[in-house]
PDB file of C-alpha atoms in Angstrom:
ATOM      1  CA  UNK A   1     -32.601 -18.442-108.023  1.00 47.00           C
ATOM      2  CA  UNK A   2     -28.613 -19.327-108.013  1.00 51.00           C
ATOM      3  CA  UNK A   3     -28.237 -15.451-108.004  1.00 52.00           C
ATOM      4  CA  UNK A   4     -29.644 -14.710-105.025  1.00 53.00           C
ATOM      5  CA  UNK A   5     -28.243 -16.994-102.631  1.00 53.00           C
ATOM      6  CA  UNK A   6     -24.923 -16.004-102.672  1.00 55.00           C
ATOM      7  CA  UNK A   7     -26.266 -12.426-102.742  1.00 57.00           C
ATOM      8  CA  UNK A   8     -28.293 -13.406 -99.119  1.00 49.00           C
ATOM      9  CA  UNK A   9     -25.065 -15.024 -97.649  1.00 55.00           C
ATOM     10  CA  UNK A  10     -23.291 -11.479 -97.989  1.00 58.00           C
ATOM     11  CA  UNK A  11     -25.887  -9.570 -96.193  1.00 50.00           C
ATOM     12  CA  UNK A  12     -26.334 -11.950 -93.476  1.00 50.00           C
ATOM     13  CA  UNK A  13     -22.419 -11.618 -93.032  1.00 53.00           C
ATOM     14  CA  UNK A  14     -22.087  -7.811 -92.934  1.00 50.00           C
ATOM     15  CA  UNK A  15     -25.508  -7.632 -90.620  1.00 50.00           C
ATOM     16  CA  UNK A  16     -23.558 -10.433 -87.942  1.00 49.00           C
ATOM     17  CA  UNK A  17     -20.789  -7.933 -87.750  1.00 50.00           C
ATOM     18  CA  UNK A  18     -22.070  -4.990 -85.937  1.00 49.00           C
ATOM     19  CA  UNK A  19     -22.855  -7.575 -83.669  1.00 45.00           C
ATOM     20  CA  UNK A  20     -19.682  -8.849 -83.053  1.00 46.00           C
ATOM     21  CA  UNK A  21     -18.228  -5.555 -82.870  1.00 43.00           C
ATOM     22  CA  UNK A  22     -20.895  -4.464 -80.013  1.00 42.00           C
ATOM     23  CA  UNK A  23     -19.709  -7.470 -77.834  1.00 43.00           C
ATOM     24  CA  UNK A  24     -15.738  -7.294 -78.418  1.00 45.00           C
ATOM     25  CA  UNK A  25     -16.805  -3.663 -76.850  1.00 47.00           C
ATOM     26  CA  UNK A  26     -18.500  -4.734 -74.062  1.00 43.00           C
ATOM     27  CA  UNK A  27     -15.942  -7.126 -73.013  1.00 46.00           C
ATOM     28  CA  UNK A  28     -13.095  -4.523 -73.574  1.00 45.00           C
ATOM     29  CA  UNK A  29     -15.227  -2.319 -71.319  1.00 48.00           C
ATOM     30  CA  UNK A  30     -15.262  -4.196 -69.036  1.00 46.00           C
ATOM     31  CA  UNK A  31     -11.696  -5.330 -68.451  1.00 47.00           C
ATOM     32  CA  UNK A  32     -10.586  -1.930 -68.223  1.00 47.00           C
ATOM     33  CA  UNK A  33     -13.167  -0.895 -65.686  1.00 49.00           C
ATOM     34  CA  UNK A  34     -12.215  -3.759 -63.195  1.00 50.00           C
ATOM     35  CA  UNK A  35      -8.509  -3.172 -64.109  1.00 51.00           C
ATOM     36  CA  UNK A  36      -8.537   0.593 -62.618  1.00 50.00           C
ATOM     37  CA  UNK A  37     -10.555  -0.316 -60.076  1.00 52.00           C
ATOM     38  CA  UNK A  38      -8.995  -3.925 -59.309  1.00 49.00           C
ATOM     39  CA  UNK A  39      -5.589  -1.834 -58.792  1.00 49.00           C
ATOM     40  CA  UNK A  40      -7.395   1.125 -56.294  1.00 49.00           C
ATOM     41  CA  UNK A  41      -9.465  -2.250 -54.064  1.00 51.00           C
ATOM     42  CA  UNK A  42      -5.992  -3.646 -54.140  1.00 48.00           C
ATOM     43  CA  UNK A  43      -3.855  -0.772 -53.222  1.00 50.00           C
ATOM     44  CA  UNK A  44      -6.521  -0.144 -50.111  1.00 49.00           C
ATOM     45  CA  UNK A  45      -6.671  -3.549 -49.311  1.00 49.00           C
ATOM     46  CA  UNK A  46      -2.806  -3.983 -49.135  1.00 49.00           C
ATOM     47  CA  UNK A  47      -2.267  -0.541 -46.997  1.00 49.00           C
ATOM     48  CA  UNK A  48      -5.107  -2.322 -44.701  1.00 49.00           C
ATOM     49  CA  UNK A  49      -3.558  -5.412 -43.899  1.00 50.00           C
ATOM     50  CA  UNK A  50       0.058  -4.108 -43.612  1.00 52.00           C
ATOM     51  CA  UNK A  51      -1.092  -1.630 -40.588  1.00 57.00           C
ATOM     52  CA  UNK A  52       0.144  -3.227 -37.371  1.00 68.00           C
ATOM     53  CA  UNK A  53      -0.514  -2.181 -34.078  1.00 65.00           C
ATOM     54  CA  UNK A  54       2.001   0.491 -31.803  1.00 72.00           C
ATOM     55  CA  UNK A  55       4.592  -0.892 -29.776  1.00 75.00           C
ATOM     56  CA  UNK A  56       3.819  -0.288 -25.887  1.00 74.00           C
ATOM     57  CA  UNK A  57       6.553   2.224 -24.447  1.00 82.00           C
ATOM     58  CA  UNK A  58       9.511   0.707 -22.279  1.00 89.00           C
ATOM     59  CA  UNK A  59       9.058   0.906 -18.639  1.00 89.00           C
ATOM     60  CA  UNK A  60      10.886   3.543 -16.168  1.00 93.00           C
ATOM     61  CA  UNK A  61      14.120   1.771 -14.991  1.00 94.00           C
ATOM     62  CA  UNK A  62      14.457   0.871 -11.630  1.00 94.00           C
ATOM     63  CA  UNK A  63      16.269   3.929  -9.611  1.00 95.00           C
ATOM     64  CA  UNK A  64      17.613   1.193  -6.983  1.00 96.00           C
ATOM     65  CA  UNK A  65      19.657  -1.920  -8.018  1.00 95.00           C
ATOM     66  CA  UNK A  66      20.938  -2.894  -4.821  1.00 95.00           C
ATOM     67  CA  UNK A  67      20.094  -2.587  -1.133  1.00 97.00           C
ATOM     68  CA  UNK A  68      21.938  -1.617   2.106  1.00 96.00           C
ATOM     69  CA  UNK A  69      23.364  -3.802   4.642  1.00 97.00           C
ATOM     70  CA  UNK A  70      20.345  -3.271   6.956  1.00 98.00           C
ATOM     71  CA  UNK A  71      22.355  -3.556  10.519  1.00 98.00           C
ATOM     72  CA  UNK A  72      24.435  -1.053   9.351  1.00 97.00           C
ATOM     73  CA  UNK A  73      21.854   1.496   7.768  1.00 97.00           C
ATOM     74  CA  UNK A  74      20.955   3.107  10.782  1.00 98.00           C
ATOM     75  CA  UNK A  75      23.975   4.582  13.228  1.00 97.00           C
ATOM     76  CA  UNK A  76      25.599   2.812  16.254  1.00 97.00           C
ATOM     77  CA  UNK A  77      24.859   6.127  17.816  1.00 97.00           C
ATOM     78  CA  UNK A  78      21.109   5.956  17.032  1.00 98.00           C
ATOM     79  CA  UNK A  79      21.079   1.797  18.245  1.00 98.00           C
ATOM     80  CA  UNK A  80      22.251   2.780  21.494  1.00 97.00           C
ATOM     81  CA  UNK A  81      20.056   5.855  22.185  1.00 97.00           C
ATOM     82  CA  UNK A  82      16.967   4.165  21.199  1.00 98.00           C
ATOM     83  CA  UNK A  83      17.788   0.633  22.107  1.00 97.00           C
ATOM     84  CA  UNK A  84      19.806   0.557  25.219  1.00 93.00           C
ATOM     85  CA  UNK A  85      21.889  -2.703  26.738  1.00 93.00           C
ATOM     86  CA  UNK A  86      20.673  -3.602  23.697  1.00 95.00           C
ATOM     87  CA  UNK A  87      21.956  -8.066  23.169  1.00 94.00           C
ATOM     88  CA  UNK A  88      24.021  -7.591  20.263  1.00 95.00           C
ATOM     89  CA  UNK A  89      24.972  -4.173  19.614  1.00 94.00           C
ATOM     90  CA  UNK A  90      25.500  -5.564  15.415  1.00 96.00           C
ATOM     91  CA  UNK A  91      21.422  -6.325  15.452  1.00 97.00           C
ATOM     92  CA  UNK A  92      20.216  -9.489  14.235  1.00 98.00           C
ATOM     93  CA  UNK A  93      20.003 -10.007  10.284  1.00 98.00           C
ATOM     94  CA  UNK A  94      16.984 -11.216   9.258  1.00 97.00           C
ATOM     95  CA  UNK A  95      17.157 -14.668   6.563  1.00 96.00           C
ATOM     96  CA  UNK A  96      16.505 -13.244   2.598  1.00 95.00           C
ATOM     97  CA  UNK A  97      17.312 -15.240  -0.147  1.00 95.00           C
ATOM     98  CA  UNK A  98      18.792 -12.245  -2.182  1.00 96.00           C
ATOM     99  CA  UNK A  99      19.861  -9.636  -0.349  1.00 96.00           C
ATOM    100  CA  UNK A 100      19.622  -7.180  -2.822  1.00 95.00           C
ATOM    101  CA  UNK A 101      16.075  -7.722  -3.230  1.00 97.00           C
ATOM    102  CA  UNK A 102      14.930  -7.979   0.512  1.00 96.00           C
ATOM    103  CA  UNK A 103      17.113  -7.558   3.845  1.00 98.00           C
ATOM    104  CA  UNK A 104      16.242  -7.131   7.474  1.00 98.00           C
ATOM    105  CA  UNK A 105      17.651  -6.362  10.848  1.00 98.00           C
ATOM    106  CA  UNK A 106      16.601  -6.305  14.346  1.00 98.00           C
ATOM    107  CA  UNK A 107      17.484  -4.889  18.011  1.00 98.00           C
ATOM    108  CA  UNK A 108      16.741  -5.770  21.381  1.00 98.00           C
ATOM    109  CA  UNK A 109      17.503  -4.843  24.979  1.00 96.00           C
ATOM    110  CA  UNK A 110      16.149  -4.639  28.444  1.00 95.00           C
ATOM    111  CA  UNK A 111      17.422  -1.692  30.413  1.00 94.00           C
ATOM    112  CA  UNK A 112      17.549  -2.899  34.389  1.00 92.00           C
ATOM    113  CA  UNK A 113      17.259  -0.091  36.817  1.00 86.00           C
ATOM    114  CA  UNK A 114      16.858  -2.541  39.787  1.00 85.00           C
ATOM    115  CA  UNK A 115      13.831  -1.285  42.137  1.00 82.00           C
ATOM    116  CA  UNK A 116      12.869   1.196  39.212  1.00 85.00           C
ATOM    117  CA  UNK A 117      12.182  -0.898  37.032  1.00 90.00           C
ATOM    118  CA  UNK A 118      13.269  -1.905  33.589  1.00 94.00           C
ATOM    119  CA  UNK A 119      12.784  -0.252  30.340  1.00 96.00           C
ATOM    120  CA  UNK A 120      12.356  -2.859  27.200  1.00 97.00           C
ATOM    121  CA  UNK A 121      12.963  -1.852  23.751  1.00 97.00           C
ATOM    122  CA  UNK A 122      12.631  -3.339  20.397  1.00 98.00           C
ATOM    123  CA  UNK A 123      13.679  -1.441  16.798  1.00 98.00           C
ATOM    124  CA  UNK A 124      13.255  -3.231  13.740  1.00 98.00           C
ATOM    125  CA  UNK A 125      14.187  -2.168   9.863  1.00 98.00           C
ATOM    126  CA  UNK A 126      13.374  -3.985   6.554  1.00 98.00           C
ATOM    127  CA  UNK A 127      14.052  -3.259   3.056  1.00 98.00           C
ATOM    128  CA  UNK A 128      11.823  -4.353  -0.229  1.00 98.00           C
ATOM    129  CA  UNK A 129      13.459  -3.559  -3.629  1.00 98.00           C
ATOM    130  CA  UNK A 130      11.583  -4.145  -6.662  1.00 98.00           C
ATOM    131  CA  UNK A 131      12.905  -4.257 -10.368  1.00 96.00           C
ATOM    132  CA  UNK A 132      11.070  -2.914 -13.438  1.00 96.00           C
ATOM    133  CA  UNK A 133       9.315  -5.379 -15.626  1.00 94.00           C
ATOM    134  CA  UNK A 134       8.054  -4.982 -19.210  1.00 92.00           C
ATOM    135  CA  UNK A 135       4.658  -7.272 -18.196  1.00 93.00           C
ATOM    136  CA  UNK A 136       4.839  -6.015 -14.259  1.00 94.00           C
ATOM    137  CA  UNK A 137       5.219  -2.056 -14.623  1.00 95.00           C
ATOM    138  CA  UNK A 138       8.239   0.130 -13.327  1.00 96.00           C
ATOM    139  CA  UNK A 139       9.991  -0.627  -9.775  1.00 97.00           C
ATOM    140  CA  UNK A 140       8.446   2.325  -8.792  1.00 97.00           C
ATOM    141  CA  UNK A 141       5.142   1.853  -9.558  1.00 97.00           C
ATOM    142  CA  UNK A 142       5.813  -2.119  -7.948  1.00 98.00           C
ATOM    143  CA  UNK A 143       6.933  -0.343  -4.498  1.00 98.00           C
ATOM    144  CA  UNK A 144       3.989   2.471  -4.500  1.00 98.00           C
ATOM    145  CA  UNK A 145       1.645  -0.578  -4.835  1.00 98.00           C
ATOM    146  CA  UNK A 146       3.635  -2.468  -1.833  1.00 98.00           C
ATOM    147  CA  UNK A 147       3.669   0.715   0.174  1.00 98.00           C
ATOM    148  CA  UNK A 148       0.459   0.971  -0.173  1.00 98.00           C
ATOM    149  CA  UNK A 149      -0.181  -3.175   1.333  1.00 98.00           C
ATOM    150  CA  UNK A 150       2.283  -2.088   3.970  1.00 98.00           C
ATOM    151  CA  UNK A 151       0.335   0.280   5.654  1.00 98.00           C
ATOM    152  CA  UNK A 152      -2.873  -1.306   5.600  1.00 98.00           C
ATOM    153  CA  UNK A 153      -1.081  -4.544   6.845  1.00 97.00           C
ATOM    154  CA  UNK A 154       0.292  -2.054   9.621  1.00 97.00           C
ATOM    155  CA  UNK A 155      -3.107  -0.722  10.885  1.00 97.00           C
ATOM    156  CA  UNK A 156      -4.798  -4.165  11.158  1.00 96.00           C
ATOM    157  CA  UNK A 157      -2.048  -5.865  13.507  1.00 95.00           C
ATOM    158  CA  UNK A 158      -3.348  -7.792  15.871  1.00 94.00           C
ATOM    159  CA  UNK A 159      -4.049  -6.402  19.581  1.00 94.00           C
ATOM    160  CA  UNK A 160      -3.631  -3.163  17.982  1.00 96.00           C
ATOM    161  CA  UNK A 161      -5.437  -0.355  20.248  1.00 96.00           C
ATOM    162  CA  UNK A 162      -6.250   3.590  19.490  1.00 96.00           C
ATOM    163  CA  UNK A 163      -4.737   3.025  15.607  1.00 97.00           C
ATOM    164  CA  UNK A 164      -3.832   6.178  13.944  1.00 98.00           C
ATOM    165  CA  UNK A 165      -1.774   6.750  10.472  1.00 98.00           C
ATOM    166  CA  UNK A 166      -0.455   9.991   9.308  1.00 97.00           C
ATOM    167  CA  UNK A 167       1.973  11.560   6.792  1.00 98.00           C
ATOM    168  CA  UNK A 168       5.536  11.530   7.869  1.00 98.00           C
ATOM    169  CA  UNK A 169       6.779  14.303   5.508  1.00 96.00           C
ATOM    170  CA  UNK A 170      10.524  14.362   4.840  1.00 97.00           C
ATOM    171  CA  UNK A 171      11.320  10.768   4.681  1.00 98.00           C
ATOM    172  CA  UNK A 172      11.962   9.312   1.045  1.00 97.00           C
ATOM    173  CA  UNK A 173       9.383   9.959  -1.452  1.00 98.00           C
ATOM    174  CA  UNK A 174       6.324   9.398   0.741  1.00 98.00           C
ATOM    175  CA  UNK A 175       5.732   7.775   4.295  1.00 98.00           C
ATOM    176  CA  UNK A 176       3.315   7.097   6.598  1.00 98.00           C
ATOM    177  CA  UNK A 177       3.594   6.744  10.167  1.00 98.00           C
ATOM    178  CA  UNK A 178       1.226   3.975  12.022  1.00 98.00           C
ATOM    179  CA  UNK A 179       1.155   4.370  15.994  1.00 98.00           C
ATOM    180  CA  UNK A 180      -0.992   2.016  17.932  1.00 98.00           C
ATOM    181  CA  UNK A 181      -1.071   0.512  21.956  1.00 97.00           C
ATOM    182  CA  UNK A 182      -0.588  -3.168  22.511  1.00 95.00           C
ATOM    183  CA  UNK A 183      -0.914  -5.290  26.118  1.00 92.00           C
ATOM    184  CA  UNK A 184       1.338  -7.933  25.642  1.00 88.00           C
ATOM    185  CA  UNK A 185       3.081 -10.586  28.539  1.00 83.00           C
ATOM    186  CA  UNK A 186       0.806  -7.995  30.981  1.00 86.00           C
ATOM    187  CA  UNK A 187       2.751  -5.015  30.162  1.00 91.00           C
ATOM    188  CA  UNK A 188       1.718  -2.161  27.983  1.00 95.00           C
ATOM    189  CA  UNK A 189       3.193  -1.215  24.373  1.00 97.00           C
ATOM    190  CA  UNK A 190       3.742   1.908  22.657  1.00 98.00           C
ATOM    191  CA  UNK A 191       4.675   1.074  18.999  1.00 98.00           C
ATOM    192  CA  UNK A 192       5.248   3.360  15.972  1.00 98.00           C
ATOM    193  CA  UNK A 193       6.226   2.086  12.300  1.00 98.00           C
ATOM    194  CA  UNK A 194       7.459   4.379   9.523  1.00 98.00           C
ATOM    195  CA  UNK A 195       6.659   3.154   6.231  1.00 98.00           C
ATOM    196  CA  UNK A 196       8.542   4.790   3.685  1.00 98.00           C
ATOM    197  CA  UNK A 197       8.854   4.290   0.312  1.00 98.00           C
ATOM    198  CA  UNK A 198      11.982   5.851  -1.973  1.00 98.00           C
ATOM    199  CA  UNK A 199      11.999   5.413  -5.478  1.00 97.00           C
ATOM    200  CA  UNK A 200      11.652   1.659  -6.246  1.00 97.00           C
ATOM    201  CA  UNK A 201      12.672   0.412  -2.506  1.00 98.00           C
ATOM    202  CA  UNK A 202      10.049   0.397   0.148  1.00 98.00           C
ATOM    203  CA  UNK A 203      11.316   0.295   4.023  1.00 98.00           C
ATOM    204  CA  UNK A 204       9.266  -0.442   7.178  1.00 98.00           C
ATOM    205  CA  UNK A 205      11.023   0.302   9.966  1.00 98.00           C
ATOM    206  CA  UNK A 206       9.498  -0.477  14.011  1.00 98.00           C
ATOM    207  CA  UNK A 207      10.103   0.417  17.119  1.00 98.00           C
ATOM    208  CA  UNK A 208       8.089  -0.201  20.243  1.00 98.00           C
ATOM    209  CA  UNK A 209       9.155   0.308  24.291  1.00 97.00           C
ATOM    210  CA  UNK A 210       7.363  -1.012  27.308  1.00 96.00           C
ATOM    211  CA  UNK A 211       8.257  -0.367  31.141  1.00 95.00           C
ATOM    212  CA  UNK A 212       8.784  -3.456  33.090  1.00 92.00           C
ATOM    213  CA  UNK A 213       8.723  -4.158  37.078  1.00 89.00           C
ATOM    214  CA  UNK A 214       6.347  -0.592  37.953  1.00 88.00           C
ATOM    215  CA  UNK A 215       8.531   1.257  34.968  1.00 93.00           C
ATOM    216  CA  UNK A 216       6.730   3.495  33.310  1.00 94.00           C
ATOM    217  CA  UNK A 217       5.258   3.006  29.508  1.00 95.00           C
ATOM    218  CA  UNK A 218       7.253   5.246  27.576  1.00 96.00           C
ATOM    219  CA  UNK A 219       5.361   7.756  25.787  1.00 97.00           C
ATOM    220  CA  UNK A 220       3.537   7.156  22.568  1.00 97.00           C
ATOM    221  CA  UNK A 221       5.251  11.369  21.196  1.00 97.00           C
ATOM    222  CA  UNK A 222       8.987   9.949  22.148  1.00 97.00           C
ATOM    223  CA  UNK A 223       8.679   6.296  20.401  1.00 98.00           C
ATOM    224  CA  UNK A 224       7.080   8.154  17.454  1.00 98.00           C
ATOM    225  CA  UNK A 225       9.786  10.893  17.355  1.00 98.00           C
ATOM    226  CA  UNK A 226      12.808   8.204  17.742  1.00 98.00           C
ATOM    227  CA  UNK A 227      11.217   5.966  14.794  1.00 98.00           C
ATOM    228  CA  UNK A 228      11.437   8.450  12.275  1.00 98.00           C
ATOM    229  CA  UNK A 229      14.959   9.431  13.171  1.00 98.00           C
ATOM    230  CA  UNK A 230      15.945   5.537  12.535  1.00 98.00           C
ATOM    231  CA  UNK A 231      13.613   5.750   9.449  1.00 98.00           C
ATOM    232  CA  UNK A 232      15.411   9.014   8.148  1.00 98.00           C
ATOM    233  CA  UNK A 233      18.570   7.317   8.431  1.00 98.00           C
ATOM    234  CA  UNK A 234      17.515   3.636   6.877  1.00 98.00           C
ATOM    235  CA  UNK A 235      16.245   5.738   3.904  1.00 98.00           C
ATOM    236  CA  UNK A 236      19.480   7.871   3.386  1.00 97.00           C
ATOM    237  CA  UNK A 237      21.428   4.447   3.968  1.00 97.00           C
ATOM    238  CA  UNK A 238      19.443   3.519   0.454  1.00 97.00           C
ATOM    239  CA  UNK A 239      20.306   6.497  -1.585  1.00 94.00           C
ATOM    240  CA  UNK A 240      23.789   6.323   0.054  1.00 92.00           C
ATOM    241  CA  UNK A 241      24.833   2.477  -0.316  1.00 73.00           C
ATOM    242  CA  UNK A 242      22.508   1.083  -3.225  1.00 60.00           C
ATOM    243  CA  UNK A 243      23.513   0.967  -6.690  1.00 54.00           C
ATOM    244  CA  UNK A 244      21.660   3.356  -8.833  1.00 49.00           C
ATOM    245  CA  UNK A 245      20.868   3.254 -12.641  1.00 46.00           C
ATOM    246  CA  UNK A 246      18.804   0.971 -14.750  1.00 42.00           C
ATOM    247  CA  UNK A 247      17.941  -2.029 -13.164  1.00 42.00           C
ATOM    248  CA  UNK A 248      17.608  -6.013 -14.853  1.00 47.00           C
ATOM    249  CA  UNK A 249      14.387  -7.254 -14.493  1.00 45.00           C
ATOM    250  CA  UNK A 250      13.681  -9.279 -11.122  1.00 44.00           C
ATOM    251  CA  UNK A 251      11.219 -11.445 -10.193  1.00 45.00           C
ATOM    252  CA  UNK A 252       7.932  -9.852  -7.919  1.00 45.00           C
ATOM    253  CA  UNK A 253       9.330  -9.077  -4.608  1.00 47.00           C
ATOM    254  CA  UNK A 254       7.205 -10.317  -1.807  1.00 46.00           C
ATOM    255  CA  UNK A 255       6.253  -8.218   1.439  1.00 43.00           C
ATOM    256  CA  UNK A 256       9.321  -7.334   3.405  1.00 43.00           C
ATOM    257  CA  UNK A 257       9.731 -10.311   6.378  1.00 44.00           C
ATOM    258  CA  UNK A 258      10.717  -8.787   9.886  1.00 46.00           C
ATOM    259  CA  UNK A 259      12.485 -10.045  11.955  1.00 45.00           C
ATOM    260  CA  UNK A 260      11.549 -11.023  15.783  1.00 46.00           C
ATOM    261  CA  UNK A 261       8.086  -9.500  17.182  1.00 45.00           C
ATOM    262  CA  UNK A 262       7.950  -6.734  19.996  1.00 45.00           C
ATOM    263  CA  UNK A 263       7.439  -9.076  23.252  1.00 45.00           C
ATOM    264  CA  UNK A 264       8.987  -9.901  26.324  1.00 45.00           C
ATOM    265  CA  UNK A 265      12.731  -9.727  26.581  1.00 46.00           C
ATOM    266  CA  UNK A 266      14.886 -12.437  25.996  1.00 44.00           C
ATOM    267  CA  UNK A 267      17.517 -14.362  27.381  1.00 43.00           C
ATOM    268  CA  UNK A 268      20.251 -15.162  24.465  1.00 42.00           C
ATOM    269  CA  UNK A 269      20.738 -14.834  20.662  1.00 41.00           C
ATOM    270  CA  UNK A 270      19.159 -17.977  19.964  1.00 43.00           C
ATOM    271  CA  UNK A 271      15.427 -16.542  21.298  1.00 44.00           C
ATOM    272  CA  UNK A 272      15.794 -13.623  19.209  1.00 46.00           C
ATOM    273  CA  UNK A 273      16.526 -16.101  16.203  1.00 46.00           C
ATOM    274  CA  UNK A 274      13.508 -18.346  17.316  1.00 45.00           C
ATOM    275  CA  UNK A 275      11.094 -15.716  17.117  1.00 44.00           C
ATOM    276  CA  UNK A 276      12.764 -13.989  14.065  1.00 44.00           C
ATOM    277  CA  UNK A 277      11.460 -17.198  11.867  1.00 44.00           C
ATOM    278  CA  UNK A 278       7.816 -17.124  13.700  1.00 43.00           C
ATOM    279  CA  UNK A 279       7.659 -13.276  12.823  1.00 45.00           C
ATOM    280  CA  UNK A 280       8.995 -14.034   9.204  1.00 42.00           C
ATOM    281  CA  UNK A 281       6.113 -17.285   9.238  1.00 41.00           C
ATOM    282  CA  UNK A 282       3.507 -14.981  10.449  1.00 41.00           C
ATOM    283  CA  UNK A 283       3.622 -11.741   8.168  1.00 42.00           C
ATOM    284  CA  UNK A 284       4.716 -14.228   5.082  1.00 32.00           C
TER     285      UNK A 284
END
């Protein structure tokens, strides 16, 4: 009976350690299974969260950095054919806060036949430069959208009779030209405006004639032909006179302000001045 107990220890020993062995196995198993694949989850997980998204591409630099003078972007030559007698033969500059950004100039003049009458005429150019922005788009892409307001601005002025817009081909980059009869002060209008646009700089120029005293109207074919002369030159003045290269950012340039509105003519500098700031008030 003392025999066999120690006998029965030793069996139940060498029985327990299959046992053991089975789960020091299991366990090792394991651990080496979620090592390998531990390291692959890890590797993908890693490459996933160190993806970041592309960089957007820089925007076109402006062409333009600077702007004309606009009283002297179209010729002395030009001013007196189109705007004859005109009051001051320098035009009237427009107010801008930055005169690279916007600028504008004006003529006017009342020629006085006596008993023939009188033939009134009114010319009018503005510039609109806009810089490229990261957040905004390209200066271009700014003055093809402004172009664009321009000549829908154009074809809804007020009074505006028998409307009509069509391409003015070989002017800047694109252009448009808006022609339209106005009564105003009981005389007739004819006015044409070239809008224009050349790289990042938009220009709207105007010009408008009416006959006073039993003068005739002028034709609608000889305003239109004169305005895109003056816009031809106001857009070579750009490419000519403005800085080119890659422009600093600017702030959004607003619609081009014009100077005085086509009316009746006036008698000194300081009407064409008045009705320079109600223009600038009114197309604001």
């Amino acid at each position: 009976m003392h025999r066999s107990a120690p006998r029965l220890s030793r069996i139940l020993a060498c029985a327990a350690v299959p046992l053991m062995l089975v789960a020091v196995g299991c366990s090792s198993d394991s651990g080496s299974g979620s090592g390998a694949e531990g390291k692959k989850n890890a590797g993908s997980s890693s490459s996933g969260t160190g993806s970041t998204e592309p960089k957007k591409p820089a925007v076109e630099p402006a062409k333009f950095t600077d702007l004309p003078d606009a009283c002297t972007s179209i010729a002395k030559k030009t001013i007196a054919e189109l705007v004859p007698e005109a009051k001051k033969k320098g035009g009237t500059a427009g107010r801008s806060s930055d005169l690279s950004v916007r600028g504008s100039c004006s003529w006017n003049g009342l020629d006085d036949k006596g008993v023939k009458g009188s033939q009134y005429r009114w010319l009018d150019v503005a510039f609109t430069r806009f810089g490229s922005d990261q957040s905004l788009g390209s200066g271009a892409a700014r003055a093809t959208e402004d172009y664009t307001k321009q000549i829908t601005k154009e074809k809804a002025s007020e009074g505006a009779q028998k409307v009509a817009a069509v391409a003015a081909p070989g002017i800047g980059d694109e252009a448009t030209a808006i022609t339209y009869s106005l009564n105003k002060t009981d005389e007739d209008f004819e006015n044409a405006t070239i809008v224009a646009r050349t790289g990042n700089v938009v220009v709207t120029l105007t010009y408008n004639g009416a006959g006073y005293a039993g003068a005739k109207t002028p034709s609608a074919a000889d305003i239109l032909k004169d305005a895109q002369k003056a816009a031809k030159e106001a857009v070579a003045a750009v490419g000519a006179t403005a800085g080119s290269g890659s422009a600093e950012a600017t702030p959004p340039a607003g619609d081009a302000k014009k100077t005085p509105s086509a009316g009746e003519p006036e008698d000194d500098g300081k009407k064409d001045d008045k009705k320079a700031s109600a223009k600038a008030t009114a197309k604001s």
